[in-house]
XYZ file of C-alpha atoms in Angstrom:
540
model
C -26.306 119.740 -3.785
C -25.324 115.954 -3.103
C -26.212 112.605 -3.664
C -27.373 110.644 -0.378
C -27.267 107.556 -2.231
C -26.897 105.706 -5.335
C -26.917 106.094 -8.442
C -28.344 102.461 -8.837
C -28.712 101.184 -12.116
C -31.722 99.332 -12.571
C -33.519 97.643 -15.381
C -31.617 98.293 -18.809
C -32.852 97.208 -22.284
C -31.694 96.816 -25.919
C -31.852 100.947 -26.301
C -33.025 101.805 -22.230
C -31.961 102.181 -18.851
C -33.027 103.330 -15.428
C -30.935 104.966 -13.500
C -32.353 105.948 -9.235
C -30.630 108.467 -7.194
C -31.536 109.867 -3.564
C -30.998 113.999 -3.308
C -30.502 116.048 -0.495
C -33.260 118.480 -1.585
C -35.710 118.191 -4.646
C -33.537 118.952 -7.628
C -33.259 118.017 -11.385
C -31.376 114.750 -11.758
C -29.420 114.293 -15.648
C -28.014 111.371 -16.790
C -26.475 111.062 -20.226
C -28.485 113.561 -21.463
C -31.641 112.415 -19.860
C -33.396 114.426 -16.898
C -35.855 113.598 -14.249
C -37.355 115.839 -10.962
C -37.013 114.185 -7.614
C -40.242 113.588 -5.631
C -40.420 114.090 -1.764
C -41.546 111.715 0.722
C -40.848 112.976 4.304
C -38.062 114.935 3.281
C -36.338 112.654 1.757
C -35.829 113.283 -2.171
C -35.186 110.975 -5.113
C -35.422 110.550 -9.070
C -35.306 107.827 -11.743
C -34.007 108.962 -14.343
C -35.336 107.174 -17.854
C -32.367 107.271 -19.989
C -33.234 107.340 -23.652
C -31.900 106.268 -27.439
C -29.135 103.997 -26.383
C -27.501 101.836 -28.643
C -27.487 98.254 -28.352
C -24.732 96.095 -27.474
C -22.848 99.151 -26.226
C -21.092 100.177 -23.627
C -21.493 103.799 -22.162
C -19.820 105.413 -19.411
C -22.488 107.790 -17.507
C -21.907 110.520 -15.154
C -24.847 111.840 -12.694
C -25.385 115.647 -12.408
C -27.592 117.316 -10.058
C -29.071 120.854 -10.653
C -26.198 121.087 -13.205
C -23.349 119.891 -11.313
C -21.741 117.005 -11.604
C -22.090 114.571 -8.105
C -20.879 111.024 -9.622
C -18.209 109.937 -9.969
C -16.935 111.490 -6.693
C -14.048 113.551 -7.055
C -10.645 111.214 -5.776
C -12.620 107.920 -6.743
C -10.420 104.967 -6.994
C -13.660 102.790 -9.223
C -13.643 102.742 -12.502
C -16.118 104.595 -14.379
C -19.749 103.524 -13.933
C -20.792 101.914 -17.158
C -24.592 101.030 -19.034
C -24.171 98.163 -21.168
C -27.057 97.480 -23.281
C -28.171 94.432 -24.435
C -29.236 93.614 -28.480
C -28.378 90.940 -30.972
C -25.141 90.393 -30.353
C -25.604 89.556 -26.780
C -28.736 87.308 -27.119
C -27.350 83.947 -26.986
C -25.310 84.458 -23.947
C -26.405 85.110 -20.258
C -24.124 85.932 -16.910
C -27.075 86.523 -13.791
C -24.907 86.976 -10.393
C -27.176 86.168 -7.554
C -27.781 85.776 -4.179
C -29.695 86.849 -0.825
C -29.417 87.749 2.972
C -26.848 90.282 2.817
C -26.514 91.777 6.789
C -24.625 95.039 6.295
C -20.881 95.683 8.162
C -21.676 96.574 11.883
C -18.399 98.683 12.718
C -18.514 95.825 15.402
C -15.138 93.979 15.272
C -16.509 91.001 16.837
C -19.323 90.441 15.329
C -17.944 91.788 11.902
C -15.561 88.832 12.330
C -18.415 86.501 13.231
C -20.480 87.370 10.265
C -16.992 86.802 7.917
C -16.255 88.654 4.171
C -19.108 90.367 2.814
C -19.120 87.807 -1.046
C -20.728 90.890 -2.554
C -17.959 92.961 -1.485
C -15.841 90.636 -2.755
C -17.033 90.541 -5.652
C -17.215 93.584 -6.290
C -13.702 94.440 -5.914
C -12.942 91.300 -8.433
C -15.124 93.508 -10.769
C -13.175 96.418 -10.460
C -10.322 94.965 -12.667
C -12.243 93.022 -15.190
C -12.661 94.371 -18.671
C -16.399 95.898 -18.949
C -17.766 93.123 -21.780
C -16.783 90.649 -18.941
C -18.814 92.095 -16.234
C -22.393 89.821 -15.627
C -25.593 91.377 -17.479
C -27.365 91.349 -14.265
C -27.437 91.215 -10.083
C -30.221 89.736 -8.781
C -30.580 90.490 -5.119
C -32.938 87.528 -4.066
C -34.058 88.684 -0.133
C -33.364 90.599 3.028
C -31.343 93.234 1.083
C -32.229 95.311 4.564
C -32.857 93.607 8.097
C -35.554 96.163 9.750
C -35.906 93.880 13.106
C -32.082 92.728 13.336
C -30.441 95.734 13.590
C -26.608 96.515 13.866
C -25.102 97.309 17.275
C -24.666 101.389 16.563
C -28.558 101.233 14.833
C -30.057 100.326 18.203
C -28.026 102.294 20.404
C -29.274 105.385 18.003
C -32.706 104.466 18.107
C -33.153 103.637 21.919
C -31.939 107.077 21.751
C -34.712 108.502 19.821
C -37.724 106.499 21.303
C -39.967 106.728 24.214
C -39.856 103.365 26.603
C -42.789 101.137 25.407
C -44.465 102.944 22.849
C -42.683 100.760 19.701
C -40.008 98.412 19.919
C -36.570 98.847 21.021
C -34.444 97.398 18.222
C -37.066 97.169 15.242
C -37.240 100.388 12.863
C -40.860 101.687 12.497
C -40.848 104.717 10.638
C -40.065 105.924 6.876
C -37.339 108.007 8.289
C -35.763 104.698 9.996
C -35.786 102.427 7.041
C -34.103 105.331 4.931
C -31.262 105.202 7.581
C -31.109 101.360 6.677
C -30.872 101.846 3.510
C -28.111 104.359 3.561
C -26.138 102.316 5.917
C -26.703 98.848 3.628
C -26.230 100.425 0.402
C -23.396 103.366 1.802
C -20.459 100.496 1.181
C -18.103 102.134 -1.598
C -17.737 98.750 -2.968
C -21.360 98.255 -2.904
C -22.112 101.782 -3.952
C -20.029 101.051 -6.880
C -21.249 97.675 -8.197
C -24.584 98.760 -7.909
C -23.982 101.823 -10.265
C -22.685 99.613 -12.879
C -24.641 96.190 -13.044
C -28.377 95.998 -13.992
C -29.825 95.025 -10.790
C -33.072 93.392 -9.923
C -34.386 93.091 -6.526
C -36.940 91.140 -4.213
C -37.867 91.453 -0.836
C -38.145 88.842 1.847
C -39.002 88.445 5.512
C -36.771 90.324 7.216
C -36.991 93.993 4.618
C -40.066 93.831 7.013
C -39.905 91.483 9.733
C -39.180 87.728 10.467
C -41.496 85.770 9.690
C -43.468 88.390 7.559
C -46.924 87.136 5.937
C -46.251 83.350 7.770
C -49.957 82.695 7.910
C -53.300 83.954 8.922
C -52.746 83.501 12.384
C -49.445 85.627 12.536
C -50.776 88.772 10.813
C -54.145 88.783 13.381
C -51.501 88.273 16.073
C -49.125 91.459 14.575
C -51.872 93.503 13.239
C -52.882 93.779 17.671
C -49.836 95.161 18.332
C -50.266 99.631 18.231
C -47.214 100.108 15.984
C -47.541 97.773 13.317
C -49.965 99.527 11.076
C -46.871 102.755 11.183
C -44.009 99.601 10.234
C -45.874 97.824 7.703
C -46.242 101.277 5.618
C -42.985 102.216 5.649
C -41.800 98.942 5.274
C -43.921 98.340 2.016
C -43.835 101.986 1.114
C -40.200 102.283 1.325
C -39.437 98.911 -0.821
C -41.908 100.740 -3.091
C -39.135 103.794 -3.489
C -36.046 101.958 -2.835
C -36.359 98.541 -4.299
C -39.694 98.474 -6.675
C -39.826 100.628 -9.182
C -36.541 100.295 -10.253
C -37.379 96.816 -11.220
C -39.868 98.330 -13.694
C -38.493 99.148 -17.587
C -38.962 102.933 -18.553
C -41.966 102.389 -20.750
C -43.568 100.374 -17.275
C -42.481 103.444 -15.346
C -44.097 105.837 -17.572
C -47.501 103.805 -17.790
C -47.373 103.179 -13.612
C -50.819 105.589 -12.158
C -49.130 105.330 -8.690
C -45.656 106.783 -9.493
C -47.318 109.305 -12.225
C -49.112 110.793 -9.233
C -45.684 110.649 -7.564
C -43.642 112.739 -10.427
C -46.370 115.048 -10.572
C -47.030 115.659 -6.823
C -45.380 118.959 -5.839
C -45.291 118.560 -2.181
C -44.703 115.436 0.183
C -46.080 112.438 -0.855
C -46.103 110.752 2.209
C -49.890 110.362 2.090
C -49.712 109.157 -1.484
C -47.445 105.929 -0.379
C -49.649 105.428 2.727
C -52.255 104.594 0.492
C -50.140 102.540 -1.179
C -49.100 100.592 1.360
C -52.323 100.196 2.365
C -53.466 98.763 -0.687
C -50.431 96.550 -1.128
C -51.214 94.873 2.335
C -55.024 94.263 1.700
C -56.617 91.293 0.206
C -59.256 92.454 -2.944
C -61.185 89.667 -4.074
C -59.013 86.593 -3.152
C -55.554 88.646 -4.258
C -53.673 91.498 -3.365
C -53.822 95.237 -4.543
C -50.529 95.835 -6.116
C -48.332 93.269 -7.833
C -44.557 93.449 -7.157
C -43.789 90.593 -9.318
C -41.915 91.295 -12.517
C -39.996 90.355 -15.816
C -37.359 91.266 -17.190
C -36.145 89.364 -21.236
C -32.740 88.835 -21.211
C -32.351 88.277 -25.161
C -33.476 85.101 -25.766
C -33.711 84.081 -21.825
C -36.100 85.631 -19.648
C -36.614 86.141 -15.426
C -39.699 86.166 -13.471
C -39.007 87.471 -10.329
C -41.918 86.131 -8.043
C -43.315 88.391 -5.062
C -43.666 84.922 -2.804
C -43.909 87.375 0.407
C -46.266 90.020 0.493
C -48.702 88.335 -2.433
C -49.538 86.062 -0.176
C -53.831 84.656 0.273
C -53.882 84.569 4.005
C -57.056 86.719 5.539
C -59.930 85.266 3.918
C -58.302 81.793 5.050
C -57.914 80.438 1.322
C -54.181 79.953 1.660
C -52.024 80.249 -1.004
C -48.995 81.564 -2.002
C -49.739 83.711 -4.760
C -53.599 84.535 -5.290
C -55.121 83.614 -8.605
C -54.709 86.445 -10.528
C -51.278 86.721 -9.499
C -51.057 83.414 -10.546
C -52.690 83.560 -14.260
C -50.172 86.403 -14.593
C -46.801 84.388 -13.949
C -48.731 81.733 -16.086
C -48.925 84.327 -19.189
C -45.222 85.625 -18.108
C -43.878 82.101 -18.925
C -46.047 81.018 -21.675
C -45.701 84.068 -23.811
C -43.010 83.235 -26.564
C -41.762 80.682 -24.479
C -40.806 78.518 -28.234
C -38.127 81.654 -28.018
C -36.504 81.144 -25.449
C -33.385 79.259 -24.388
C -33.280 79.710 -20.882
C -36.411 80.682 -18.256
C -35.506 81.967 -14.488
C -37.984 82.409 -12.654
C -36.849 83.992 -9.407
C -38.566 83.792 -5.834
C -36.791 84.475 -2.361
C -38.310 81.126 -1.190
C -37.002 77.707 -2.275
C -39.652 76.041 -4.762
C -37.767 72.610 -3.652
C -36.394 72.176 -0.484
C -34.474 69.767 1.116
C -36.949 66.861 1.170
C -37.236 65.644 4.146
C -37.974 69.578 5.368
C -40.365 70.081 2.682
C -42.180 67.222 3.828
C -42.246 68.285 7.244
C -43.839 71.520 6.108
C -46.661 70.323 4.610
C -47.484 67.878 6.886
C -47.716 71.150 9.572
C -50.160 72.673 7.101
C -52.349 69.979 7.206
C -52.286 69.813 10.968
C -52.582 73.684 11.414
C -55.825 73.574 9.493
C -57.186 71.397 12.039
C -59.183 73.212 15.025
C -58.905 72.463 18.949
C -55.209 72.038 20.894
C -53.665 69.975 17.871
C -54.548 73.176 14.910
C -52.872 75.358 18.085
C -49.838 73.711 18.830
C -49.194 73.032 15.341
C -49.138 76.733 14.418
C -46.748 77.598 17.004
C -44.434 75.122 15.796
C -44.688 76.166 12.332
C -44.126 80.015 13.784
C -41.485 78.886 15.766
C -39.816 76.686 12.996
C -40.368 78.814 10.056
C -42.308 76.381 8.081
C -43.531 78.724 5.793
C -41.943 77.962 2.366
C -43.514 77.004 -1.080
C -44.088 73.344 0.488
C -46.256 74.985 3.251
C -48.713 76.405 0.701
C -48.988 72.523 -0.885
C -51.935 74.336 -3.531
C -49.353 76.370 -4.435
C -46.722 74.369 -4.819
C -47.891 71.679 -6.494
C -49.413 74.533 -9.162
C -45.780 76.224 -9.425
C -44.467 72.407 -10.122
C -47.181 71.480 -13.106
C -46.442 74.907 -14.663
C -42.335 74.843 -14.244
C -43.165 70.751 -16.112
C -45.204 72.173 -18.734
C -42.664 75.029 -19.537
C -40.209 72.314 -19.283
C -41.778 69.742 -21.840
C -42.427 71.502 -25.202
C -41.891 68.979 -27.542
C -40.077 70.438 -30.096
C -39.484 74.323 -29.630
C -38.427 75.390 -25.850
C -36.311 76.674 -23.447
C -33.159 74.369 -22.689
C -33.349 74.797 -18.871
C -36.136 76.437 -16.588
C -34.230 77.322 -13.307
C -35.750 78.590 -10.263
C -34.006 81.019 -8.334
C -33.749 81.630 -4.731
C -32.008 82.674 -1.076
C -33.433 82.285 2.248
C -32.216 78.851 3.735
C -28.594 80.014 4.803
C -27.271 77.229 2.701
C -26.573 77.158 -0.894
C -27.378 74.210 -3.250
C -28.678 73.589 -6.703
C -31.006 70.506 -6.967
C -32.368 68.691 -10.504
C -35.700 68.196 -10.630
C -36.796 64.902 -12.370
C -40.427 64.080 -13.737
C -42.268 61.314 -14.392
C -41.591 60.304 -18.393
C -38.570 62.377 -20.722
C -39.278 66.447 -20.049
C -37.143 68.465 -23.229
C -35.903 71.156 -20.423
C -33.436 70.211 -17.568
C -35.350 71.700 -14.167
C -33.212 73.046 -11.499
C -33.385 74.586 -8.308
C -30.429 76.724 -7.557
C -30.205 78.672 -3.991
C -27.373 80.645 -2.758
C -28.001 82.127 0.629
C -26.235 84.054 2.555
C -24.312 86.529 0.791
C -23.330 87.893 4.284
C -24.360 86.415 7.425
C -23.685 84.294 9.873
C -24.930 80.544 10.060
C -25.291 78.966 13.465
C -23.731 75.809 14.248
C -26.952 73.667 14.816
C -28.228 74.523 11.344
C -25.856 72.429 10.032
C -26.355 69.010 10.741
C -30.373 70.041 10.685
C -29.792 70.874 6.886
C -27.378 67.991 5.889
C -30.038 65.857 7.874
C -32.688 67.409 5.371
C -31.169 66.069 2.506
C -30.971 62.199 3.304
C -32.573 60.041 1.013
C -33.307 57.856 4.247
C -35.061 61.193 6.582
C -36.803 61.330 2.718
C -38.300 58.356 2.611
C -39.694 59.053 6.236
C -40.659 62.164 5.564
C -42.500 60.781 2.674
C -44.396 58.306 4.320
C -45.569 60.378 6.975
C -46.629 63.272 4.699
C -48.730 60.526 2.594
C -50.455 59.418 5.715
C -51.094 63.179 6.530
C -53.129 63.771 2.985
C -50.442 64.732 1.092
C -50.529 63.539 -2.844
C -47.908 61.815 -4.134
C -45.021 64.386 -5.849
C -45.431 65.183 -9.379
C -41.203 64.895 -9.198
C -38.505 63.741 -7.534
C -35.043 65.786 -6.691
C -31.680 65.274 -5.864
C -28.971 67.703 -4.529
C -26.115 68.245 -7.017
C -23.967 69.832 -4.343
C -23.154 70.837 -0.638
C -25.175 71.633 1.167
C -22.979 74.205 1.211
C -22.365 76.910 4.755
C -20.789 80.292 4.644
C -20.969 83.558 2.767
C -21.661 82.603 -1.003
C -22.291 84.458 -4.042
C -23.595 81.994 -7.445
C -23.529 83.054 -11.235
C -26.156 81.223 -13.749
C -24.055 81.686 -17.307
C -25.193 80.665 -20.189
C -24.107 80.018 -24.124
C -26.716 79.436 -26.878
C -28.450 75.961 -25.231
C -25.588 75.491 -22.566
C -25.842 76.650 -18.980
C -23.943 76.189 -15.958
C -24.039 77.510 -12.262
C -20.590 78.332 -10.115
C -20.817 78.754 -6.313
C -17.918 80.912 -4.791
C -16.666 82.162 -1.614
C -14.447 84.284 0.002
C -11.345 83.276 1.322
C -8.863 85.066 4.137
C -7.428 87.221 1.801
C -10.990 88.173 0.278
C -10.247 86.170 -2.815
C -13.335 84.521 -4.030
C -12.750 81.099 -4.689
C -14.890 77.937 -6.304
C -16.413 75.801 -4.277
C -18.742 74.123 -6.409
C -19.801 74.414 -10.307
C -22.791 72.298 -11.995
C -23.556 71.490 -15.319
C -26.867 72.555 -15.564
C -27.058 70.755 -19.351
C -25.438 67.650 -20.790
């Protein structure tokens, strides 16, 4: 009996954790004391483990056995011990979040493993290795594209052109259950990343390319996919197997235990294949203006907290009411941030799309809305260009966005009690940045946007001077204009970029002390030393 994969810690509390593990063949999966049976989908088995009556503010070093014998560590491991560290009151007033998205796997290419440069994850990772364990962040958040099911490595498409019949499904774009589990064994196979995900609390969001480029850009593009005879097989194993491998994880034990869908899982003796179809069925209608399972999710951090935001697949696109988030996905981030919020010092709310782009670009984005709503040759050609382009962020759902930006001011203007900074999260953009938000009249919170994209992957030349383009106050005030004459309201804020843009394989860390926060940018250099390349003040 082996492991295929993990363990991956997961969400971890004051006296909790969650532990997931893929088997070779259904077994009983103990950690620390704490058991759990695997469940089967397509032969593939795996387990979260609930691990129980922890201590807080300690520090525990775990071992995984299966059926009784022990599978992690691996005998001959060079990595230190994996380790739970719990949160509690000794912890609360300080925060270290390690983030970032877009991370393309190692390709066993030389070329192209030299084109895409150091892996920063990797990097860090190894950094980790020789740190003491109280220095080690409290959490990873993995903000996007943790798998690329339609860019595939050199070696993935020669195996699957192998395995598939000319014209029935795509040549270099996974389709099946059994093909994103191969993904996710390559991706998350690294030893280094193997090893950092066993021993930091790590929270993850999809984006685009876990199921396809350009996933969920508007109403147009999913009648266009939803013709072609394969999709209906990729979009439920692409939702289904987030579901196993990246969702429920995200969930604390108690929300595990209370989840209908994954009791029916744990208590399903045979393949439950059928069960996640039905899933991912569910999760890709629209109900009622919203859609039928919420992958959004919090997680308290003492006394900060992060909503991650599901800015893909909880999309309002069908019934042609466009929005980002639906309205009862919306009343629930609403609640998220609102409840306790006098408690808090710091609020994160994550999303794999930039809230605030550059400006001129998020200009340019909703001035394409407004033109792709229009019918005839002009509605056409503007939703090829916004296909073509990718204008499909926060600024492209203007509704949206101007909600997310009165409910990020009102979190950020408590007049006595409140968090100290409200931060927002994000990947996507293959540049990294972090950008201040300023409203009209004195708001008690500092706002930030703070991107780091990519972790690994490469960044063509002409993106470049596009993005540094972006950014000028004079393309702004163009921009501006035009989106005015277009309908667009005028801004509820203003922004400025703090630094870069910054190019090249980046990993960021939000830290925190009682009402002081600041974010660090790094990189890898030659020698796979990760090195500062920019750090902001994120308070006075």
């Amino acid at each position: 009996m082996t492991l295929v994969l993990g363990p991956v810690l997961r969400h971890v509390g004051d006296t909790t954790a969650l532990v997931w593990v893929q088997t070779d063949a259904a077994a009983e999966v103990e950690v620390l004391g704490c058991a759990a049976r695997t469940f089967e989908v397509q032969g593939f088995h795996y387990a979260l483990v609930p691990v129980q009556g922890l201590a807080p503010d300690s520090a525990m070093e775990y071992q995984v056995h299966v059926d009784g014998v022990r599978v992690w560590p691996e005998p001959g491991s060079d990595f230190p011990p994996s380790v739970i560290r719990t949160r509690g009151p000794n912890s609360a007033d300080r925060l270290r979040v390690v983030f970032g998205s877009c991370r393309y796997p190692k390709t066993g290419d030389a070329k192209l493993d030299d084109k895409l440069g150091l892996d920063a994850l990797d990097c860090y990772a190894a950094r980790l290795t020789a740190l003491p364990v109280d220095e080690r962040p409290d959490a990873l958040l993995l903000l996007g594209d943790q798998v690329y099911a339609d860019e595939l490595t050199p070696d993935a498409r020669r195996h699957l052109a192998g395995h598939r019949k000319p014209g029935r499904r795509p040549p270099d774009e996974v389709v099946t259950f059994g093909e994103y589990e191969g993904l996710y064994r390559h991706t998350w196979g690294d030893p280094e990343i193997r090893w950092i995900l066993s021993t930091l609390p790590t929270a993850m969001i999809f984006d685009d390319h876990d199921i396809r480029d350009d996933w969920n850009t508007s109403g147009a593009w999913r009648r266009e996919v939803n013709q072609k005879p394969w999709w209906r097989d990729r979009i439920r194993a692409g939702l289904g197997s987030y579901w196993v491998y990246q969702h429920l994880g995200n969930l604390s034990p108690g929300e595990l235990a209370a989840d209908a869908d994954y009791q029916k899982f744990t208590a399903n003796d045979g393949d439950c294949w059928p069960l996640l179809v039905e899933l991912a069925d569910r999760a890709d209608s629209e109900v009622d203006g919203d859609k039928g399972l919420r992958f959004s999710f919090r997680w308290d951090l003492g006394r900060s907290r992060l909503i991650m935001v599901d800015s893909r697949n909880a999309r309002i696109l069908d019934s042609g009411d466009r929005k980002m988030l639906g309205d009862r996905e919306f009343r629930w981030l609403e609640e998220q941030v609102d409840d306790r919020l006098d408690t808090l010092e710091h609020l994160l709310i994550g999303t794999s799309l930039p809230w605030l782009l550059p400006p001129a670009l998020g200009d340019l984005q909703t001035i394409n809305e407004f033109a792709a709503n229009r019918s005839g040759v002009r509605g056409a050609l503007a939703e090829k260009i916004r296909q073509t382009a990718d204008l499909e962020h926060w600024p492209a759902f203007l509704t949206s966005f101007l909600r997310l930006s009165a409910l990020i001011r009102a979190a950020a203007s408590r007049p006595s009690h409140g968090p100290a900074t409200v931060s927002v999260l994000s990947g996507d953009v293959h540049h990294s940045y972090a950008a201040r938000a300023d409203f009209p009249g004195a708001t008690t919170a500092r706002v930030h946007q703070l991107v780091c994209s990519p972790v690994h992957n490469y960044v063509p030349a002409p993106v470049k001077p596009a993005f540094r383009l972006a950014w000028s106050q004079r393309a702004a005030r163009l921009t501006r204009r035009w989106a005015r004459h277009a309908g667009s309201p005028a801004l509820p804020m203003s922004w400025r970029n703090l630094s870069g843009p910054l190019f090249g394989n980046t990993i960021a860390t939000f830290e925190s002390r009682n009402r002081s926060a600041h974010v660090v940018f790094e990189q890898p250099g030659d020698d796979g030393e990760l090195a500062t390349v920019a750090e902001v003040a994120l308070t006075d």
